[in-house]
Short mmCIF file of C-alpha atoms and ligand atoms in Angstrom, two decimals:
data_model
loop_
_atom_site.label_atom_id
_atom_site.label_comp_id
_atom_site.label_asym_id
_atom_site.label_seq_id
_atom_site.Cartn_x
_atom_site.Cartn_y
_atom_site.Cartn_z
CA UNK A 1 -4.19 7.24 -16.15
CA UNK A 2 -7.91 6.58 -16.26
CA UNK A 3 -10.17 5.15 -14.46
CA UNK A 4 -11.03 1.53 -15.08
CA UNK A 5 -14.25 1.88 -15.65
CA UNK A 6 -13.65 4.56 -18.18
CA UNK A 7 -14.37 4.05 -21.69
CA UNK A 8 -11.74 1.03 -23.46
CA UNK A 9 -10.68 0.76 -26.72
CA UNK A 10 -9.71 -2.88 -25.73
CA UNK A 11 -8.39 -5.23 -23.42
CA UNK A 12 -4.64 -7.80 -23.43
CA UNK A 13 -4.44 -11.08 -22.14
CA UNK A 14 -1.62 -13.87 -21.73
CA UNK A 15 -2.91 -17.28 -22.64
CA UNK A 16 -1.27 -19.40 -19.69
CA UNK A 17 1.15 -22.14 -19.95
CA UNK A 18 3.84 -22.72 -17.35
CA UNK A 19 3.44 -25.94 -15.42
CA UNK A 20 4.52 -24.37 -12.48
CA UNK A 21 2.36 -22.02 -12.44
CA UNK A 22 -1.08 -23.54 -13.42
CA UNK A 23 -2.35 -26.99 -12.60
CA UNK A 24 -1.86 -30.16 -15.32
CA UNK A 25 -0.42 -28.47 -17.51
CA UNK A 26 -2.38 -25.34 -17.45
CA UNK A 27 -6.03 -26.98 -18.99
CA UNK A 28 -8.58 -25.97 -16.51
CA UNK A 29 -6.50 -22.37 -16.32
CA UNK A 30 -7.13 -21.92 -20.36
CA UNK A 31 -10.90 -22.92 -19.82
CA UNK A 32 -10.81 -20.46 -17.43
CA UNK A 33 -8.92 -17.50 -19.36
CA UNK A 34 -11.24 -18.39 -22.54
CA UNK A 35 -14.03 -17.28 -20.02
CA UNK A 36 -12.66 -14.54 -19.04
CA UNK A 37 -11.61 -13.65 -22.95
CA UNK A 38 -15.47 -14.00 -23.94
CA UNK A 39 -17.13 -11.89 -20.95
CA UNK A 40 -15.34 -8.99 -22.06
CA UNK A 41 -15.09 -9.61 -25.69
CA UNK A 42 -19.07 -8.76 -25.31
CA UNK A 43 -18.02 -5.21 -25.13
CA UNK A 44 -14.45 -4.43 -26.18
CA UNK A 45 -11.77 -6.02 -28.53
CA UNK A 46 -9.93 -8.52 -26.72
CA UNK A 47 -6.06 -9.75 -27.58
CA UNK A 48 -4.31 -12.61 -26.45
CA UNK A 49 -0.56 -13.18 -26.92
CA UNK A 50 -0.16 -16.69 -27.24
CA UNK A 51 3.84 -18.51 -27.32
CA UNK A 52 3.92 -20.72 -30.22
CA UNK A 53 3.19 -23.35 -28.62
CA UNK A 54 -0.03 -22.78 -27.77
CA UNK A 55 -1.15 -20.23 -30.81
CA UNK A 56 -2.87 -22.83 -32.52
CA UNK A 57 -4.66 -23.85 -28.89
CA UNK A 58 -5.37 -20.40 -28.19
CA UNK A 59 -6.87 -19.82 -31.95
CA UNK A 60 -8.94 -23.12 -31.72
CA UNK A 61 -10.57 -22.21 -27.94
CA UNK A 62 -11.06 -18.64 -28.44
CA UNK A 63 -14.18 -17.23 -30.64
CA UNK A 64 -13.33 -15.64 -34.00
CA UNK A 65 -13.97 -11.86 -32.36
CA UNK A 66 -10.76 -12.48 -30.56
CA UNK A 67 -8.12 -11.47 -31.58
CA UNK A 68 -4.87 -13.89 -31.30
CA UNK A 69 -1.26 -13.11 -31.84
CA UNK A 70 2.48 -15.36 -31.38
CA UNK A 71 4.33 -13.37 -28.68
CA UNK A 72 6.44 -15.25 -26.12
CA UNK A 73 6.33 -14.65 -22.30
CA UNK A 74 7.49 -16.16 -19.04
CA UNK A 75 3.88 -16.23 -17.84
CA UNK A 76 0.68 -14.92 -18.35
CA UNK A 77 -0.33 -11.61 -16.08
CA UNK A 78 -0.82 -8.84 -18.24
CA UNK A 79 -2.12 -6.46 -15.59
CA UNK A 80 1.55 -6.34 -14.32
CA UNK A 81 3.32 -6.12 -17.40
CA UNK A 82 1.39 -5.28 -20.23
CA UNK A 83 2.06 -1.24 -20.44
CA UNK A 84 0.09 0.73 -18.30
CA UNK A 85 -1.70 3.16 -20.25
CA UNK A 86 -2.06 6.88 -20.49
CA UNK A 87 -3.89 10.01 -22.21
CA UNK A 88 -3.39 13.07 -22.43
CA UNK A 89 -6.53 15.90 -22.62
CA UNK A 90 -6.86 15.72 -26.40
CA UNK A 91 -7.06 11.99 -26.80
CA UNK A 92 -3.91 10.58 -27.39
CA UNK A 93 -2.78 7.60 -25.65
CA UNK A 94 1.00 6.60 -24.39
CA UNK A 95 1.92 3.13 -23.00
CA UNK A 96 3.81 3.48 -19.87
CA UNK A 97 6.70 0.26 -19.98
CA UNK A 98 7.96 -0.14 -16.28
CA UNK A 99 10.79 -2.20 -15.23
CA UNK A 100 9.06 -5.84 -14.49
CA UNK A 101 11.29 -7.97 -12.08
CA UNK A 102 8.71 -11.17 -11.36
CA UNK A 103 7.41 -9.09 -8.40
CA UNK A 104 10.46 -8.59 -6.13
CA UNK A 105 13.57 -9.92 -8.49
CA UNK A 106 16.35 -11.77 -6.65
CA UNK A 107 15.46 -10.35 -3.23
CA UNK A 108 11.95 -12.16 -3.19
CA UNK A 109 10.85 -12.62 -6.99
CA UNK A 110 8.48 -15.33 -7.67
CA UNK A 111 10.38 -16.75 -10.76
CA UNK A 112 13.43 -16.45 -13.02
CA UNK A 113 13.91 -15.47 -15.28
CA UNK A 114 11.50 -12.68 -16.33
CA UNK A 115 12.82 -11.56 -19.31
CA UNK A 116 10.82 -12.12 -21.76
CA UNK A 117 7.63 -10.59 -19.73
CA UNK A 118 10.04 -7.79 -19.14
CA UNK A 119 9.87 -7.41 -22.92
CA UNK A 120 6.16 -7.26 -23.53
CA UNK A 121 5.22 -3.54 -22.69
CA UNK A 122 7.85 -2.94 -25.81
CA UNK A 123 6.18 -5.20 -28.21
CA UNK A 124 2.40 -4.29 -27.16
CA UNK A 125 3.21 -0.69 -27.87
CA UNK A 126 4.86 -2.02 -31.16
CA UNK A 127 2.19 -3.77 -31.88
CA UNK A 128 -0.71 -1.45 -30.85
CA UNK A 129 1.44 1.01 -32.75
CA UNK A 130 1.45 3.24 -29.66
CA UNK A 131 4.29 5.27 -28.46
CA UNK A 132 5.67 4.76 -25.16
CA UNK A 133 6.97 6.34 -22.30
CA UNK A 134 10.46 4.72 -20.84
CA UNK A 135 10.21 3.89 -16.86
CA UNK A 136 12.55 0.86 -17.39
CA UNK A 137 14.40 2.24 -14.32
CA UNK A 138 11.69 2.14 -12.21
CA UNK A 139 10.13 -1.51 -10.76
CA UNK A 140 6.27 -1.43 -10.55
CA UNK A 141 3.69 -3.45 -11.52
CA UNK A 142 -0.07 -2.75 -12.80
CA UNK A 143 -1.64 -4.32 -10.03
CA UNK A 144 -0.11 -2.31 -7.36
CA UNK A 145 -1.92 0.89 -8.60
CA UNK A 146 -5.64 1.67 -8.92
CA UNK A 147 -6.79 5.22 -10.08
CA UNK A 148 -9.89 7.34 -9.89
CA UNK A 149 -9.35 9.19 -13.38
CA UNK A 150 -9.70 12.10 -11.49
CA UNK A 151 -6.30 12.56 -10.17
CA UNK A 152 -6.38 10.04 -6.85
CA UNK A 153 -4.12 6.71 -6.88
CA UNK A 154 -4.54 4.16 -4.15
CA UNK A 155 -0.97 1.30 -3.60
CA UNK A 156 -0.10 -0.27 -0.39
CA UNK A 157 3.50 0.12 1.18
CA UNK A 158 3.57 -3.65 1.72
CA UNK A 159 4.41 -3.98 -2.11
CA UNK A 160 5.69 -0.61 -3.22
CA UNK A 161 8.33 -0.09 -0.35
CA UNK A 162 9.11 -3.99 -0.56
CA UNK A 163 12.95 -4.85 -0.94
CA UNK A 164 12.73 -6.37 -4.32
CA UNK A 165 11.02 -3.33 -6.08
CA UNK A 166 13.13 -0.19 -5.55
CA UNK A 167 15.05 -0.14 -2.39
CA UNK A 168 16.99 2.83 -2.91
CA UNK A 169 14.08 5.73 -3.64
CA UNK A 170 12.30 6.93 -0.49
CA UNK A 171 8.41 6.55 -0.30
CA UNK A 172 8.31 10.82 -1.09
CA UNK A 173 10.41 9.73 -4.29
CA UNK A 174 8.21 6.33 -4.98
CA UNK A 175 5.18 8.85 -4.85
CA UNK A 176 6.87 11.56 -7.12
CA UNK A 177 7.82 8.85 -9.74
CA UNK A 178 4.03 7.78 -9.95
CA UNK A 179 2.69 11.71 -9.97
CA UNK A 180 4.99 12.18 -13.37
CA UNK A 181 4.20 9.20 -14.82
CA UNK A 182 0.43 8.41 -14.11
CA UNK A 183 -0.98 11.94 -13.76
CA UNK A 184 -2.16 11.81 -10.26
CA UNK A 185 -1.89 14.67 -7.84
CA UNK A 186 -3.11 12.32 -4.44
CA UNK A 187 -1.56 8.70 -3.91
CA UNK A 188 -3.42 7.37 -0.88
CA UNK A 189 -0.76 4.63 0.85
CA UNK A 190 -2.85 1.58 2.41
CA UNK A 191 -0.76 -0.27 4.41
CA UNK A 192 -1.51 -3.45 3.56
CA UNK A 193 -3.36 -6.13 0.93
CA UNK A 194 -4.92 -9.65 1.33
CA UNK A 195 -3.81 -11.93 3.53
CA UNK A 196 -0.46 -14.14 1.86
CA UNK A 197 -0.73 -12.37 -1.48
CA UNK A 198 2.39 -13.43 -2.87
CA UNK A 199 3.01 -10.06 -4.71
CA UNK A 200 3.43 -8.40 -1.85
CA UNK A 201 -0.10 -7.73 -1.25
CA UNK A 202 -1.01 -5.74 -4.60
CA UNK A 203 -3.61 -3.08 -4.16
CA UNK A 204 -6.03 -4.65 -6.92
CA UNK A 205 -7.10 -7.75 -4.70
CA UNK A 206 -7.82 -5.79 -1.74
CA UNK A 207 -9.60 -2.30 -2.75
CA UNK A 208 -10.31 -0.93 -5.98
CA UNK A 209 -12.18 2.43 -7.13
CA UNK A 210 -15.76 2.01 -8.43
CA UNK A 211 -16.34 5.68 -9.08
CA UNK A 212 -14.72 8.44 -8.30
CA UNK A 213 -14.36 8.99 -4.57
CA UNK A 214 -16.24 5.12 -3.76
CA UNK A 215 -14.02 2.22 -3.57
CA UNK A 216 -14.78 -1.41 -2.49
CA UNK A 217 -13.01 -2.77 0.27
CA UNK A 218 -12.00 -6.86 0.67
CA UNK A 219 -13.51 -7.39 4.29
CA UNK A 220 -14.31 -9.88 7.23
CA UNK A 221 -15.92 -9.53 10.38
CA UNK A 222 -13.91 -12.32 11.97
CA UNK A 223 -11.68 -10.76 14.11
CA UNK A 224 -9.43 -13.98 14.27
CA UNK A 225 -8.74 -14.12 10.92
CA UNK A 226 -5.60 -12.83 10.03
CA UNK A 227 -6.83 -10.81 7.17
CA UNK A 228 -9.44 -9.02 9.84
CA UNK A 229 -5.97 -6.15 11.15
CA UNK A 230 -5.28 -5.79 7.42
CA UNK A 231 -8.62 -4.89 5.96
CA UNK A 232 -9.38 -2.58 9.12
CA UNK A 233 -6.57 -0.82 8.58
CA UNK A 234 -6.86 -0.09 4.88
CA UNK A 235 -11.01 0.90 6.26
CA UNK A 236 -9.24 3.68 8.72
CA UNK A 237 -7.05 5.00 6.20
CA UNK A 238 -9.48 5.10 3.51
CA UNK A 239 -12.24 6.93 5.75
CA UNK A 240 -9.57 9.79 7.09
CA UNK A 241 -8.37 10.58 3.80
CA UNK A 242 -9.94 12.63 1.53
CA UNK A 243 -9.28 11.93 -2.74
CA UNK A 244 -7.37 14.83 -5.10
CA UNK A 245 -10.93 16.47 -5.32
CA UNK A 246 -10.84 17.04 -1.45
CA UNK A 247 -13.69 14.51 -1.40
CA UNK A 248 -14.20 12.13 1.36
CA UNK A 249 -14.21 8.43 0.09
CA UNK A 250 -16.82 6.22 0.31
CA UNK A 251 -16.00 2.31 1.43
CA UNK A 252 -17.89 -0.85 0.50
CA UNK A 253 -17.58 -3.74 2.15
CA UNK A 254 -16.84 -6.71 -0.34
CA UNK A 255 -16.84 -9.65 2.12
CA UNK A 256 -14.56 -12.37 1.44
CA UNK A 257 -15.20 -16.17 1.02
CA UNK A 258 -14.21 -18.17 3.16
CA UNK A 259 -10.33 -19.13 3.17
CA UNK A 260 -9.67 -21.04 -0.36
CA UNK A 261 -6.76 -24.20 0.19
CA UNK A 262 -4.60 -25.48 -2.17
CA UNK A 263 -5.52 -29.33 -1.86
CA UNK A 264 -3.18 -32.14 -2.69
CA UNK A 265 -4.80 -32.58 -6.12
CA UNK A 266 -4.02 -29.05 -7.03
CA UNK A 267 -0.35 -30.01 -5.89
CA UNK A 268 0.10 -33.07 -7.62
CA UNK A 269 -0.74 -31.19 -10.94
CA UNK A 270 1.96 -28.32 -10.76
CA UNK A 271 5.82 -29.15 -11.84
CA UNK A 272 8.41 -28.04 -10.22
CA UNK A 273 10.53 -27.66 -12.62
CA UNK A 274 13.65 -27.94 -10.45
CA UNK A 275 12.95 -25.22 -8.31
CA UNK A 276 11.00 -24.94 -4.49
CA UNK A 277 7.41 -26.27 -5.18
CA UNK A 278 4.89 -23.43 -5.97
CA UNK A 279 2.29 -24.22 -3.49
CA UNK A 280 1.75 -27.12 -0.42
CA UNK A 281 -0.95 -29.03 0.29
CA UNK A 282 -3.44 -26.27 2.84
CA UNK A 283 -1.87 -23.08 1.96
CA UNK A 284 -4.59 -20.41 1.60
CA UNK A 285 -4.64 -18.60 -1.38
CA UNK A 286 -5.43 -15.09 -1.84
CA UNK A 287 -9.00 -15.42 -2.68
CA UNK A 288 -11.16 -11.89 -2.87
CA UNK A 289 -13.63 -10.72 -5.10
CA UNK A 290 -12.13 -7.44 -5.36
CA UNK A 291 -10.26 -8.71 -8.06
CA UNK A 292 -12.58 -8.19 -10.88
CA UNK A 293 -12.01 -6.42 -14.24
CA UNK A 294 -14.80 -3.69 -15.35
CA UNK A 295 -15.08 -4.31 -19.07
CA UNK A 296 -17.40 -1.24 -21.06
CA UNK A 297 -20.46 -3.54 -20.71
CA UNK A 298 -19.75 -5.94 -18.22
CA UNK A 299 -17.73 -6.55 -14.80
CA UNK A 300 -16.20 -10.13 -15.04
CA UNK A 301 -15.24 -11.22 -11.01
CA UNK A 302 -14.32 -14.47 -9.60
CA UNK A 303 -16.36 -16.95 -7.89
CA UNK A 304 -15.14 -19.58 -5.85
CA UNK A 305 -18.02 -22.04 -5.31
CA UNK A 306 -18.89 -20.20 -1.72
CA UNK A 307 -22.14 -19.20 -0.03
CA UNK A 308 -20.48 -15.66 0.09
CA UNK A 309 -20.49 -15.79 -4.62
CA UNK A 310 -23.57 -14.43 -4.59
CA UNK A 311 -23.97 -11.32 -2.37
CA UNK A 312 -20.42 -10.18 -3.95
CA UNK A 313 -22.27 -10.29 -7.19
CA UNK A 314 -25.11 -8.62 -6.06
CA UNK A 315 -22.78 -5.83 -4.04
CA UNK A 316 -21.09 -5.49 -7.39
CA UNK A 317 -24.03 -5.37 -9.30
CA UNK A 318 -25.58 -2.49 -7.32
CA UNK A 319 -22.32 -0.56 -7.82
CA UNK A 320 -22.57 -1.29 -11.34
CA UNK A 321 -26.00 -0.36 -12.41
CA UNK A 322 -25.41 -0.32 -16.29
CA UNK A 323 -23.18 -3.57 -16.53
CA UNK A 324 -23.53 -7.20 -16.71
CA UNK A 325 -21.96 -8.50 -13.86
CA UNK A 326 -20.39 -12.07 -15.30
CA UNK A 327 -19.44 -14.77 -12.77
CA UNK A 328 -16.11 -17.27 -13.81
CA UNK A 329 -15.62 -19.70 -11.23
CA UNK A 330 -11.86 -19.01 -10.59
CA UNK A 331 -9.92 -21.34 -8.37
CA UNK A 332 -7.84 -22.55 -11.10
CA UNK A 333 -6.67 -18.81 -11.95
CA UNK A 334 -5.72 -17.92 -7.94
CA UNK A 335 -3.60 -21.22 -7.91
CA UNK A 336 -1.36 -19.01 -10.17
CA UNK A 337 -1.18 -16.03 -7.38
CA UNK A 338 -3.87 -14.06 -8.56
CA UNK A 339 -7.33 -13.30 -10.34
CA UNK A 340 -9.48 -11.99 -13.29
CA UNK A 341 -8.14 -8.38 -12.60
CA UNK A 342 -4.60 -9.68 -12.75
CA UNK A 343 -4.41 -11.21 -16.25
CA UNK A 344 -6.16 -8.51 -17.71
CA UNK A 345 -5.10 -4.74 -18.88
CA UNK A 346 -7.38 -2.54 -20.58
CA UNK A 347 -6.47 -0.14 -22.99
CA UNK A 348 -8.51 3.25 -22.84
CA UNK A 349 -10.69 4.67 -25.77
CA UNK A 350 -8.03 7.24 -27.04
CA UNK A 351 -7.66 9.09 -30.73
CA UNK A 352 -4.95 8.41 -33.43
CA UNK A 353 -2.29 11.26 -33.73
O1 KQY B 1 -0.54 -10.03 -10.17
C1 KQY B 1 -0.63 -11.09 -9.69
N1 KQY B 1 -1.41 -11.26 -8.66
C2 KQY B 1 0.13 -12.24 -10.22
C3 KQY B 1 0.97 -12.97 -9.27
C4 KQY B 1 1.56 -14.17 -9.90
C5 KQY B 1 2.70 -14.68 -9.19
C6 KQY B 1 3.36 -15.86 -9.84
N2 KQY B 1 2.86 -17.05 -9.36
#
């Protein structure tokens, strides 16, 4: 699997829709995705699967260079079930379709049903014309891995060894599973992610690589805030463990903002659509600005209107010499559960057999 911040052929977004999920209706979430869309549509070819619905939204808000196409889905995170993508040393690409269960199925899922994003690694291959590697008996999503390119894999054990993803393999036989399927030869295990990430605390909001054997870390120095245990202890793993290259890795500190609330606006605004309500008035969201997508010319991260916006961009920037870092103010994304790295999968530069 490579890197991220490898070269892409393209990138796959969801347009978003449920009224659960995203606030009145989704509107402010679609300004928001079309944002995202055009930041990386600078540098790669973009696709958004849009239900029928909202195709002739989706066409009408997004710029010609996108690319739009009628594909149903429960919602819209195609980090976690778009197919994860492979190559091999000459070129060629696979898409890796993993068993999707709305991270954690009946045992602590987030909504049902997921069948029809279940589906979508299937049809993206179809559609990409890609072949695809199986791992429908296996339950992971995209955002609980991160890879170096170079054989290294970083997950925590929060999500991975969760009861709703595959409680009857052992973490040796969780590890095995992603060595065969992603390549990797090292999967560091973090133990945990941000603070009330409802997926279990995937890996992509709290620490992602930024090149080989250098990672950024989601951090605070407040020692009473609950994410303060979490983000130390991902900091002690990280600096005792050495990558598949034997190197020792390198942690930046991304500071977070500070602690993003749902207000009662944002709750009046989401259906319920006969289930428990989605989010209460005061919950903290999962807010960190790890959760940024690196795009061939640009890294798109969220802001969220806090004094801290600015020296993430400018740690991100420095990590990122040769891209554009691009600011979207993202509140109205993270009052679905996650960020710009979560509804976004990139597809790596690869060769037709
Ligand atoms: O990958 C993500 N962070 C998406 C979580 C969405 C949960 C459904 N509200």
């Amino acid at each position: 699997m490579p890197a991220e911040y490898s070269k892409h052929y393209g990138c796959i977004l969801i347009f978003p829709e449920r009224s659960d999920s995203w606030s009145y209706g989704g509107y402010a979430a679609r300004k928001a995705f079309c944002e995202v869309c055009e930041a990386i549509a600078q540098s790669e070819r973009v696709t958004v699967c849009a239900s029928e619905k909202q195709y002739e939204n989706a066409r009408v808000m997004l710029s010609e260079k996108i690319r739009v196409v009628e594909m149903s889905s429960n919602d819209a995170w195609a980090r976690d079930y778009a197919p994860t993508f492979v190559v091999n040393n000459s070129g060629g690409i696979r898409g890796i379709n993993w068993s999707f269960n709305a991270w954690g199925g009946l045992a602590d899922g987030l909504y049902f049903p997921w069948d029809l994003d279940d589906k979508m690694a299937r049809k993206l291959c179809d559609l990409y014309n890609i072949d695809m590697y199986d791992y429908s008996g296996f339950v992971l999503e995209g955002g609980s891995v991160h890879t170096d390119g170079e054989g290294t894999l970083i997950t925590t054990e929060a999500c991975l060894l969760s009861k709703g993803r595959n409680p009857d393999m052992t973490k040796s036989e969780i590890e095995e599973k992603l060595k065969e399927a992603l390549g990797v030869r090292k999967v560091i295990w973090l133990k945990n992610g941000i603070y009330g990430d409802e997926t279990n605390e995937h890996v992509d909001n709290i620490c992602a690589f930024v090149k080989p054997g250098e990672v950024v870390l989601a951090w605070t120095d407040n020692e009473n805030d609950p994410q303060y245990a979490l983000s130390k202890s991902c900091l002690d793993i990280l600096e005792n463990e050495t990558d598949a290259k034997g190197r020792r890795i390198k942690v930046h500190k991304l500071m977070l903002p500070k602690p993003v609330v749902v207000t009662k606006e944002d709750c009046e605004g989401l259906d319920t659509c006969g289930f428990k309500p989605t989010r209460t008035e005061g919950e903290r969201l999962a807010a960190s600005y790890v959760n940024f997508y690196i795009s061939n010319e640009t890294v798109v991260m969220p802001f969220f209107n806090d004094p801290a916006d600015e020296q993430a961009k400018k740690v991100l920037s420095e990590l990122f010499p040769t891209r554009n870092v691009v600011p979207v103010y993202a509140k109205e994304i993270l009052i679905g559960g996650g960020n710009i790295h979560c509804i976004t999968q990139q597809i790596p530069d690869f060769i037709s057999e």
